[in-house]
Tab-separated table of C-alpha atoms in Angstrom:
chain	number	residue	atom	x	y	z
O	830	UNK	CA	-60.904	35.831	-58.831
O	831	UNK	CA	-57.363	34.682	-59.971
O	832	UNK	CA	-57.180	34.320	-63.967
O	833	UNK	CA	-56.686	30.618	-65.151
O	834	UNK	CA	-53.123	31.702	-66.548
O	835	UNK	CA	-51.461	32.773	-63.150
O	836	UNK	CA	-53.346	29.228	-61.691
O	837	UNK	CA	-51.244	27.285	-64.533
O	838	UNK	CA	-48.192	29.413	-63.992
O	839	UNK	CA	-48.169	28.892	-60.247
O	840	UNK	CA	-48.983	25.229	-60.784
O	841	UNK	CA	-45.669	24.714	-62.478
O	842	UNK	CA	-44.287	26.428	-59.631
O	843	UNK	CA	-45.766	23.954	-57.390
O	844	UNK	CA	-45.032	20.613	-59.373
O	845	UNK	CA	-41.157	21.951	-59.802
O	846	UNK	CA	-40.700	22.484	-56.123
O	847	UNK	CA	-42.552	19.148	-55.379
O	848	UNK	CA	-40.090	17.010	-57.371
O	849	UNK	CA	-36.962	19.199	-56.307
O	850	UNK	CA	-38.150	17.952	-52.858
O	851	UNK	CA	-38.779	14.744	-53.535
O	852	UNK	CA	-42.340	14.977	-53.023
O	853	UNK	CA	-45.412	14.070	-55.120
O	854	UNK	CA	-48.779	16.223	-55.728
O	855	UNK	CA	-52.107	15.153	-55.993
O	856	UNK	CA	-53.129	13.811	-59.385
O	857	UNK	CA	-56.335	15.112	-59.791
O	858	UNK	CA	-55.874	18.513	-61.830
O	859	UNK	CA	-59.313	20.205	-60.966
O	860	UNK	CA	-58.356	19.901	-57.657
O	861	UNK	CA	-54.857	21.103	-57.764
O	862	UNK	CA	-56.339	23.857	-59.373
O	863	UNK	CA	-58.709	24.861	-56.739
O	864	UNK	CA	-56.256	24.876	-53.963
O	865	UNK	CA	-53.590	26.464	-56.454
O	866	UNK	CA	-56.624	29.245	-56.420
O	867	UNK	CA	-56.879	29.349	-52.674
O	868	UNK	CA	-53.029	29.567	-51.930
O	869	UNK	CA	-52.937	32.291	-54.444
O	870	UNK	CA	-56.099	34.010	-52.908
O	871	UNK	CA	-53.889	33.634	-49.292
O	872	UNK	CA	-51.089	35.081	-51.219
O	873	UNK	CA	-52.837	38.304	-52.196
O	874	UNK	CA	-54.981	38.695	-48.960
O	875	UNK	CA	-51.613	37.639	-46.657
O	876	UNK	CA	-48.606	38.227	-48.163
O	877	UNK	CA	-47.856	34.490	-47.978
O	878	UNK	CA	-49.316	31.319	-48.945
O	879	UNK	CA	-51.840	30.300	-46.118
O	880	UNK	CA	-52.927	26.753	-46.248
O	881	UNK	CA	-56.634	27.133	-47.797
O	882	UNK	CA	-58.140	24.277	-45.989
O	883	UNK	CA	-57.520	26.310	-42.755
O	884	UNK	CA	-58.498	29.317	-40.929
O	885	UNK	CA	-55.578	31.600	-40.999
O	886	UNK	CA	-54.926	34.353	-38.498
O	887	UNK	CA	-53.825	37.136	-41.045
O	888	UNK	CA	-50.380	37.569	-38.652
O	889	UNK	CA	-47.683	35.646	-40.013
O	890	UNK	CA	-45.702	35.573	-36.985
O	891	UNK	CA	-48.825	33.291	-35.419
O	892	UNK	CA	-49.358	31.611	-39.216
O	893	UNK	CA	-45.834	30.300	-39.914
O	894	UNK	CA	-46.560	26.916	-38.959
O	895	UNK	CA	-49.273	26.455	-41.644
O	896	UNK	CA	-47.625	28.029	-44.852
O	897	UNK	CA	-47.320	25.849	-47.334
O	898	UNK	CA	-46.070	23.486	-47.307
O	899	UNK	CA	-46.912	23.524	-43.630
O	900	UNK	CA	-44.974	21.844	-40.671
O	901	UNK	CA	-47.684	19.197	-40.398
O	902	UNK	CA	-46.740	18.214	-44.152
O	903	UNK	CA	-44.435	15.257	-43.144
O	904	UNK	CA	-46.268	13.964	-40.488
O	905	UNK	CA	-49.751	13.471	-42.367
O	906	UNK	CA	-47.913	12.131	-45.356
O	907	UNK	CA	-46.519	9.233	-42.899
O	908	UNK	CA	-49.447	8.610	-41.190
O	909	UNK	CA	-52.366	9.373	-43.779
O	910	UNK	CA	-50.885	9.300	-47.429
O	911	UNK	CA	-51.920	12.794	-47.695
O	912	UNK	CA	-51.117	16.115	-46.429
O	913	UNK	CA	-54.054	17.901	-44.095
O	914	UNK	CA	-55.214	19.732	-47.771
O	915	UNK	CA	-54.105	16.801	-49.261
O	916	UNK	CA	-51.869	19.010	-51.937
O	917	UNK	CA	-49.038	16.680	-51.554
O	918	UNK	CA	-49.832	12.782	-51.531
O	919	UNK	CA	-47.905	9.558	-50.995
O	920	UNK	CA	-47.382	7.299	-54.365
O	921	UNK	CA	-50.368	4.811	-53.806
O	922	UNK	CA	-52.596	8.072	-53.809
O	923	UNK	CA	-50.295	9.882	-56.923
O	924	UNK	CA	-50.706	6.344	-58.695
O	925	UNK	CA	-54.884	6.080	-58.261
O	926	UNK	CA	-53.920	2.915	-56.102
O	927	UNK	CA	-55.833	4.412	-52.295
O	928	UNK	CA	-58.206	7.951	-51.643
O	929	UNK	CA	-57.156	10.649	-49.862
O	930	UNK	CA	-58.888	9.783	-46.094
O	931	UNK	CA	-59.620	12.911	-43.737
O	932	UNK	CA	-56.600	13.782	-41.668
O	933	UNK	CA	-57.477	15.637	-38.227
O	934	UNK	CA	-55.702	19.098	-37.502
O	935	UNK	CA	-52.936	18.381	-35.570
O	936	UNK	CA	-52.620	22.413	-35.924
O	937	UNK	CA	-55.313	22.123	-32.695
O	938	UNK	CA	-52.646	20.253	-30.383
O	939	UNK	CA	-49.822	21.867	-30.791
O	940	UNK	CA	-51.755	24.926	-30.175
O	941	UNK	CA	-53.157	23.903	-27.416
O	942	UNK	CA	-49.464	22.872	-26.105
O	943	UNK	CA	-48.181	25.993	-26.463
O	944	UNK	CA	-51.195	27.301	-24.380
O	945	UNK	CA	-50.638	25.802	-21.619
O	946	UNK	CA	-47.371	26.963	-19.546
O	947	UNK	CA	-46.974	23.894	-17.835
O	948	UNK	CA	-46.496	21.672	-21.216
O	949	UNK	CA	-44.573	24.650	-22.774
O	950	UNK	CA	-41.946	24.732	-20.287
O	951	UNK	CA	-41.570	21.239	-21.157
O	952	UNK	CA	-41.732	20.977	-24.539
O	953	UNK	CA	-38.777	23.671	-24.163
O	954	UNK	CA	-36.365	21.648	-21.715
O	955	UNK	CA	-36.036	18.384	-24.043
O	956	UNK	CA	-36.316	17.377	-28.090
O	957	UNK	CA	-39.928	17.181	-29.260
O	958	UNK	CA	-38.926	14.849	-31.756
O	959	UNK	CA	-36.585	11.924	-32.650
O	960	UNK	CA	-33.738	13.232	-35.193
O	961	UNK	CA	-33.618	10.935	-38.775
O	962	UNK	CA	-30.789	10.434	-40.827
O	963	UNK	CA	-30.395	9.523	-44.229
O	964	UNK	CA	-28.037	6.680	-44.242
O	965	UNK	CA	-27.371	7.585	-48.163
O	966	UNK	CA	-26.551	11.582	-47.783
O	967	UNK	CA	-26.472	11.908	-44.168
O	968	UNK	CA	-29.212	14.566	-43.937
O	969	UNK	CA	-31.131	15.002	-40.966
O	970	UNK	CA	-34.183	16.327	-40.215
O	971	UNK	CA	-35.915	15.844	-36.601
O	972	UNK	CA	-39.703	15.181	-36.786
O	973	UNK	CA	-42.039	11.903	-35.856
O	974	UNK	CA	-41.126	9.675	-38.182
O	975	UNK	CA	-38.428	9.859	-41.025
O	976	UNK	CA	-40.185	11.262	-44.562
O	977	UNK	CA	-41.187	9.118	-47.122
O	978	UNK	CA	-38.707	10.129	-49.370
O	979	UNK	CA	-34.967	11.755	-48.595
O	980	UNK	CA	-35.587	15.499	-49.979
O	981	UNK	CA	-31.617	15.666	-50.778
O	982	UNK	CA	-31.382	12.169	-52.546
O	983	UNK	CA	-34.683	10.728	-53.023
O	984	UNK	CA	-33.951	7.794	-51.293
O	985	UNK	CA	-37.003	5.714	-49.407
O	986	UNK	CA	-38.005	5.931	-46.169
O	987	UNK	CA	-36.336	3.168	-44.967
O	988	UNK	CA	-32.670	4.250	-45.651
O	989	UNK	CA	-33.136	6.796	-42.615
O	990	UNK	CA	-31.939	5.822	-39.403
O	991	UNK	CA	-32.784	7.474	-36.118
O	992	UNK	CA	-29.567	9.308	-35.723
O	993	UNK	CA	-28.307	9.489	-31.729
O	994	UNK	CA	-25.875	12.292	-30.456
């Protein structure tokens, strides 16, 4: 059982990094806390923070895609509000304004991708995703869609551009 005190502390932690990125946390505290408890339970039992809403493998060579914040983070928020744990929310969630819906593992796919040879040579010959600039601070980051918010400037999703070299 982790002690209410290292909870808040880590919390903090949390929040800090969250705005730093440009990012928002969900607003209800009792849950915060319990996933707060779980990443700190992954901590101990790991060595790094394992999503708790998933079933992590123990190595983190085969885990690094779901430490938190996971590489599935950006994605959900764009297409669900919420990230798959739903730690880190869009503003109409942060503001009371829409729920937190279920978000399916998109953990499964890509796993399954890199299972199979014949779609692993693939993904390896071209991009797997479009590359996003921020037309404000010109950083880039290549994923689906462009995030919600620029983690550099905090500018809004529509200031990226998709950036073509």
């Amino acid at each position: 059982m982790i002690d209410q005190e290292r909870i808040n502390e880590y919390l903090k932690t949390l929040q800090a990094d969250a705005e730093n990125g440009g990012y928002l946390l969900n607003p209800d505290r009792e849950f915060l806390e319990d996933l707060a408890q779980g990443l700190l339970e992954n901590t101990d039992r790991y060595g790094y923070q394992a999503c708790p809403c998933r079933l992590a493998n123990g190595n983190m060579e085969k885990d690094l895609d779901i430490i938190c914040p996971c590489d599935y983070r950006d994605e959900d928020l764009n297409d669900y509000g919420a990230c798959y744990c739903a730690l880190y929310v869009n503003e109409s969630i942060a503001n009371g304004e829409q729920e937190p819906e279920a978000i399916p593992d998109r953990r499964k796919e890509v796993l399954a991708k890199k299972s199979d040879p014949i779609k692993k040579g693939a993904a390896v010959s071209k991009t797997a995703f479009p590359v996003w600039r921020c037309k404000v601070c010109g950083y880039l980051c290549a994923r689906k869609n462009p995030p919600e918010r620029c983690p550099i400037c905090k500018a809004q999703k529509e200031r990226f551009e998709e950036f073509v070299f």
